[in-house]
Amino acid sequence: MDKKKILLLCTGGTIASTQGKEGLAPGLEGDDILKYIPSVKRICDIKIMQVCNIDSTDMTPFYWQMILQSIKKNYDSYDGFVILHGTDTMAYTAAALSYMIQNSPKPIVLTGSQKPICLDITDAKTNLIDSIYYVCDEKSCGVTVVFDGCVIAGTRAKKTCAHSYDAFSSVNFPIMASIREGRIIRFVFQEKENLSVHFYEAMNDSIAILKLLPGSRPALLGYLFEQYDCLLIESFGVGGIPESLRDEFYSQMRHWRQKGKIVVIATQVVNEGSNMEVYKVGKKVKRDFGLIETYDMTLESAVTKMMHLMGVYGKDYSSICKGFYQTVSYDILYPDRLME
């Protein structure tokens, strides 16, 4: 059987880092990394593309566009893609690519490590080999994160541990599969026969996150509304606007809504999601302004989905709202009820 042709896209991160006087920093390129796992050549025909070599704290939508273009230009020439990425912003990149590259019958895997691949004790080799096994499997498709033996949908990944090898969790959704010594055990089965890839390049990153604190100052609202097209408010519990902010919020919304500004309400609670219909502090304000609510979505998915939708639809609020509640790569669980 012919080997799968895989393109390895390198962006830097811990997996590519070396120790310097001022700490770890990306220093290895793709060829250097593959020298640590020579067994990969027996699994597939792998080629390397160095997209960038940065710490993932420096990741921006500009680099997402570079990754997108690299995949788009080479899509027909390879069976799958593995992206080496730093862990700190990997969940944002995975979510962003899930919206920028939709319905891909070919697998696009993001992976990295908590320790550099050049160390004797590291998770990097296992994560990379697992990713190769997964991307070479006939049943794999779409954008996923492979880490510590778990396959997570790109829209559901969140970094929940700073140092441990099991750094990523699948939030409000089961892991797609488990990988152990090259064996893939699937828990979510994907139909790929009718998939046809769509690339979306437009992204509007004019979005800010306001994380509410007890006693948050109302003046923040006016400043953020003026500076950004979209304000995502991380509220408490199941979601709502505190009474101390309500008058100012209503005043600002009446002014800025006419200029096409958008508000999205999320929750600071990681699991189970928001539901603004439960309490008075959320129910009225949501209905008065038709606010978008994230429900069970991750923060990373909500942010990048809004960037995608604003890039595609501009200030067409109706289309943005409708698009937000349409499921893309398992990002929201119950769109049918939300669209009623």
PDB file of C-alpha atoms in Angstrom, residues 171-318:
ATOM      1  CA  VAL A 171     -14.993  21.166  26.866  1.00  0.00           C
ATOM      2  CA  ASN A 172     -18.673  20.190  26.866  1.00  0.00           C
ATOM      3  CA  PHE A 173     -18.066  17.509  24.238  1.00  0.00           C
ATOM      4  CA  PRO A 174     -16.477  14.027  24.297  1.00  0.00           C
ATOM      5  CA  ILE A 175     -13.022  13.447  22.893  1.00  0.00           C
ATOM      6  CA  MET A 176     -13.153  12.296  19.280  1.00  0.00           C
ATOM      7  CA  ALA A 177     -10.760   9.393  19.770  1.00  0.00           C
ATOM      8  CA  SER A 178      -7.984   7.950  21.900  1.00  0.00           C
ATOM      9  CA  ILE A 179      -4.582   6.897  20.551  1.00  0.00           C
ATOM     10  CA  ARG A 180      -2.403   4.284  22.239  1.00  0.00           C
ATOM     11  CA  GLU A 181       0.713   2.827  20.571  1.00  0.00           C
ATOM     12  CA  GLY A 182      -0.603   3.602  17.109  1.00  0.00           C
ATOM     13  CA  ARG A 183      -4.073   2.184  17.751  1.00  0.00           C
ATOM     14  CA  ILE A 184      -6.979   4.609  17.316  1.00  0.00           C
ATOM     15  CA  ILE A 185     -10.152   4.032  19.345  1.00  0.00           C
ATOM     16  CA  ARG A 186     -12.945   6.281  18.068  1.00  0.00           C
ATOM     17  CA  PHE A 187     -15.797   7.617  20.185  1.00  0.00           C
ATOM     18  CA  VAL A 188     -17.264  10.100  17.685  1.00  0.00           C
ATOM     19  CA  PHE A 189     -17.691   8.768  14.154  1.00  0.00           C
ATOM     20  CA  GLN A 190     -17.489  11.297  11.331  1.00  0.00           C
ATOM     21  CA  GLU A 191     -19.083  10.935   7.911  1.00  0.00           C
ATOM     22  CA  LYS A 192     -16.562  12.209   5.356  1.00  0.00           C
ATOM     23  CA  GLU A 193     -17.881  10.836   2.060  1.00  0.00           C
ATOM     24  CA  ASN A 194     -19.965  13.922   1.223  1.00  0.00           C
ATOM     25  CA  LEU A 195     -17.548  16.533   2.580  1.00  0.00           C
ATOM     26  CA  SER A 196     -16.253  19.249   0.264  1.00  0.00           C
ATOM     27  CA  VAL A 197     -13.695  21.650   1.675  1.00  0.00           C
ATOM     28  CA  HIS A 198     -14.428  25.384   1.838  1.00  0.00           C
ATOM     29  CA  PHE A 199     -11.764  27.985   2.612  1.00  0.00           C
ATOM     30  CA  TYR A 200     -12.733  31.289   4.238  1.00  0.00           C
ATOM     31  CA  GLU A 201      -9.970  33.873   4.297  1.00  0.00           C
ATOM     32  CA  ALA A 202     -11.799  36.946   5.620  1.00  0.00           C
ATOM     33  CA  MET A 203     -11.358  37.581   9.353  1.00  0.00           C
ATOM     34  CA  ASN A 204     -12.241  40.705  11.348  1.00  0.00           C
ATOM     35  CA  ASP A 205     -10.260  40.724  14.596  1.00  0.00           C
ATOM     36  CA  SER A 206     -11.935  43.869  15.992  1.00  0.00           C
ATOM     37  CA  ILE A 207     -13.176  42.057  19.079  1.00  0.00           C
ATOM     38  CA  ALA A 208     -12.493  42.615  22.772  1.00  0.00           C
ATOM     39  CA  ILE A 209     -13.230  40.493  25.845  1.00  0.00           C
ATOM     40  CA  LEU A 210     -14.538  42.142  29.009  1.00  0.00           C
ATOM     41  CA  LYS A 211     -14.191  39.771  31.950  1.00  0.00           C
ATOM     42  CA  LEU A 212     -16.589  41.004  34.624  1.00  0.00           C
ATOM     43  CA  LEU A 213     -15.358  41.426  38.172  1.00  0.00           C
ATOM     44  CA  PRO A 214     -17.422  42.191  41.252  1.00  0.00           C
ATOM     45  CA  GLY A 215     -17.577  45.991  41.048  1.00  0.00           C
ATOM     46  CA  SER A 216     -16.464  46.392  37.405  1.00  0.00           C
ATOM     47  CA  ARG A 217     -16.526  50.076  36.440  1.00  0.00           C
ATOM     48  CA  PRO A 218     -19.223  51.171  33.971  1.00  0.00           C
ATOM     49  CA  ALA A 219     -16.782  53.479  32.141  1.00  0.00           C
ATOM     50  CA  LEU A 220     -15.122  50.409  30.612  1.00  0.00           C
ATOM     51  CA  LEU A 221     -18.170  49.803  28.443  1.00  0.00           C
ATOM     52  CA  GLY A 222     -18.001  53.112  26.580  1.00  0.00           C
ATOM     53  CA  TYR A 223     -14.280  52.772  25.865  1.00  0.00           C
ATOM     54  CA  LEU A 224     -14.559  49.209  24.530  1.00  0.00           C
ATOM     55  CA  PHE A 225     -17.636  49.976  22.424  1.00  0.00           C
ATOM     56  CA  GLU A 226     -15.769  52.865  20.820  1.00  0.00           C
ATOM     57  CA  GLN A 227     -12.633  50.858  20.056  1.00  0.00           C
ATOM     58  CA  TYR A 228     -14.035  47.525  18.844  1.00  0.00           C
ATOM     59  CA  ASP A 229     -16.750  46.203  16.522  1.00  0.00           C
ATOM     60  CA  CYS A 230     -17.623  43.343  18.868  1.00  0.00           C
ATOM     61  CA  LEU A 231     -17.607  43.155  22.650  1.00  0.00           C
ATOM     62  CA  LEU A 232     -17.674  39.702  24.221  1.00  0.00           C
ATOM     63  CA  ILE A 233     -18.660  39.920  27.870  1.00  0.00           C
ATOM     64  CA  GLU A 234     -17.564  37.084  30.140  1.00  0.00           C
ATOM     65  CA  SER A 235     -20.288  37.234  32.752  1.00  0.00           C
ATOM     66  CA  PHE A 236     -20.825  35.304  35.969  1.00  0.00           C
ATOM     67  CA  GLY A 237     -22.597  31.943  36.232  1.00  0.00           C
ATOM     68  CA  VAL A 238     -25.180  31.349  33.512  1.00  0.00           C
ATOM     69  CA  GLY A 239     -24.830  34.927  32.241  1.00  0.00           C
ATOM     70  CA  GLY A 240     -26.219  38.389  32.850  1.00  0.00           C
ATOM     71  CA  ILE A 241     -25.406  42.074  33.334  1.00  0.00           C
ATOM     72  CA  PRO A 242     -24.947  43.228  36.974  1.00  0.00           C
ATOM     73  CA  GLU A 243     -27.261  45.953  38.186  1.00  0.00           C
ATOM     74  CA  SER A 244     -24.278  48.274  38.740  1.00  0.00           C
ATOM     75  CA  LEU A 245     -23.562  48.180  34.971  1.00  0.00           C
ATOM     76  CA  ARG A 246     -27.109  47.969  33.633  1.00  0.00           C
ATOM     77  CA  ASP A 247     -27.937  51.650  33.180  1.00  0.00           C
ATOM     78  CA  GLU A 248     -24.648  52.334  31.427  1.00  0.00           C
ATOM     79  CA  PHE A 249     -24.992  49.189  29.330  1.00  0.00           C
ATOM     80  CA  TYR A 250     -28.456  50.223  28.115  1.00  0.00           C
ATOM     81  CA  SER A 251     -27.217  53.717  27.327  1.00  0.00           C
ATOM     82  CA  GLN A 252     -24.187  52.483  25.404  1.00  0.00           C
ATOM     83  CA  MET A 253     -26.148  49.809  23.548  1.00  0.00           C
ATOM     84  CA  ARG A 254     -28.764  52.297  22.328  1.00  0.00           C
ATOM     85  CA  HIS A 255     -25.964  54.457  20.943  1.00  0.00           C
ATOM     86  CA  TRP A 256     -23.572  51.880  19.492  1.00  0.00           C
ATOM     87  CA  ARG A 257     -26.067  49.323  18.235  1.00  0.00           C
ATOM     88  CA  GLN A 258     -27.084  51.812  15.532  1.00  0.00           C
ATOM     89  CA  LYS A 259     -23.456  51.869  14.381  1.00  0.00           C
ATOM     90  CA  GLY A 260     -23.322  48.090  13.932  1.00  0.00           C
ATOM     91  CA  LYS A 261     -21.598  47.162  17.205  1.00  0.00           C
ATOM     92  CA  ILE A 262     -22.218  43.628  18.467  1.00  0.00           C
ATOM     93  CA  VAL A 263     -22.370  42.183  21.982  1.00  0.00           C
ATOM     94  CA  VAL A 264     -21.854  38.500  22.764  1.00  0.00           C
ATOM     95  CA  ILE A 265     -22.512  37.148  26.261  1.00  0.00           C
ATOM     96  CA  ALA A 266     -20.407  34.249  27.557  1.00  0.00           C
ATOM     97  CA  THR A 267     -19.798  32.757  30.979  1.00  0.00           C
ATOM     98  CA  GLN A 268     -16.607  32.584  33.017  1.00  0.00           C
ATOM     99  CA  VAL A 269     -17.557  29.031  34.027  1.00  0.00           C
ATOM    100  CA  VAL A 270     -15.736  26.518  31.828  1.00  0.00           C
ATOM    101  CA  ASN A 271     -18.217  23.651  31.894  1.00  0.00           C
ATOM    102  CA  GLU A 272     -21.924  23.344  31.012  1.00  0.00           C
ATOM    103  CA  GLY A 273     -22.322  26.796  29.457  1.00  0.00           C
ATOM    104  CA  SER A 274     -24.548  29.847  29.792  1.00  0.00           C
ATOM    105  CA  ASN A 275     -28.334  30.254  29.826  1.00  0.00           C
ATOM    106  CA  MET A 276     -29.429  33.866  30.190  1.00  0.00           C
ATOM    107  CA  GLU A 277     -33.100  32.891  30.388  1.00  0.00           C
ATOM    108  CA  VAL A 278     -32.699  31.606  33.971  1.00  0.00           C
ATOM    109  CA  TYR A 279     -32.227  34.825  35.971  1.00  0.00           C
ATOM    110  CA  LYS A 280     -33.706  38.291  35.783  1.00  0.00           C
ATOM    111  CA  VAL A 281     -30.223  39.846  35.393  1.00  0.00           C
ATOM    112  CA  GLY A 282     -29.854  38.094  32.039  1.00  0.00           C
ATOM    113  CA  LYS A 283     -33.308  37.417  30.632  1.00  0.00           C
ATOM    114  CA  LYS A 284     -34.521  40.993  30.125  1.00  0.00           C
ATOM    115  CA  VAL A 285     -31.320  42.471  28.728  1.00  0.00           C
ATOM    116  CA  LYS A 286     -30.930  39.607  26.248  1.00  0.00           C
ATOM    117  CA  ARG A 287     -34.458  40.048  24.948  1.00  0.00           C
ATOM    118  CA  ASP A 288     -34.306  43.848  24.875  1.00  0.00           C
ATOM    119  CA  PHE A 289     -31.293  43.833  22.551  1.00  0.00           C
ATOM    120  CA  GLY A 290     -31.378  40.365  20.971  1.00  0.00           C
ATOM    121  CA  LEU A 291     -27.923  39.599  22.321  1.00  0.00           C
ATOM    122  CA  ILE A 292     -25.901  36.670  21.011  1.00  0.00           C
ATOM    123  CA  GLU A 293     -25.168  34.049  23.676  1.00  0.00           C
ATOM    124  CA  THR A 294     -22.398  31.445  23.575  1.00  0.00           C
ATOM    125  CA  TYR A 295     -24.202  28.676  25.498  1.00  0.00           C
ATOM    126  CA  ASP A 296     -21.879  25.623  25.617  1.00  0.00           C
ATOM    127  CA  MET A 297     -19.180  27.007  23.288  1.00  0.00           C
ATOM    128  CA  THR A 298     -15.607  27.541  24.413  1.00  0.00           C
ATOM    129  CA  LEU A 299     -14.358  31.104  24.676  1.00  0.00           C
ATOM    130  CA  GLU A 300     -11.783  30.379  21.974  1.00  0.00           C
ATOM    131  CA  SER A 301     -14.465  29.190  19.566  1.00  0.00           C
ATOM    132  CA  ALA A 302     -16.811  32.089  20.325  1.00  0.00           C
ATOM    133  CA  VAL A 303     -14.064  34.646  19.697  1.00  0.00           C
ATOM    134  CA  THR A 304     -12.773  33.126  16.464  1.00  0.00           C
ATOM    135  CA  LYS A 305     -16.267  32.363  15.155  1.00  0.00           C
ATOM    136  CA  MET A 306     -17.185  36.031  15.568  1.00  0.00           C
ATOM    137  CA  MET A 307     -13.980  37.041  13.761  1.00  0.00           C
ATOM    138  CA  HIS A 308     -14.967  34.706  10.931  1.00  0.00           C
ATOM    139  CA  LEU A 309     -18.599  35.827  10.745  1.00  0.00           C
ATOM    140  CA  MET A 310     -17.759  39.545  10.883  1.00  0.00           C
ATOM    141  CA  GLY A 311     -15.221  38.948   8.131  1.00  0.00           C
ATOM    142  CA  VAL A 312     -17.816  37.222   5.961  1.00  0.00           C
ATOM    143  CA  TYR A 313     -20.942  39.296   6.723  1.00  0.00           C
ATOM    144  CA  GLY A 314     -19.568  42.676   7.795  1.00  0.00           C
ATOM    145  CA  LYS A 315     -22.220  44.452   9.869  1.00  0.00           C
ATOM    146  CA  ASP A 316     -25.172  42.312   8.746  1.00  0.00           C
ATOM    147  CA  TYR A 317     -26.315  41.442  12.268  1.00  0.00           C
ATOM    148  CA  SER A 318     -29.085  39.098  11.180  1.00  0.00           C
TER     149      SER A 318
END
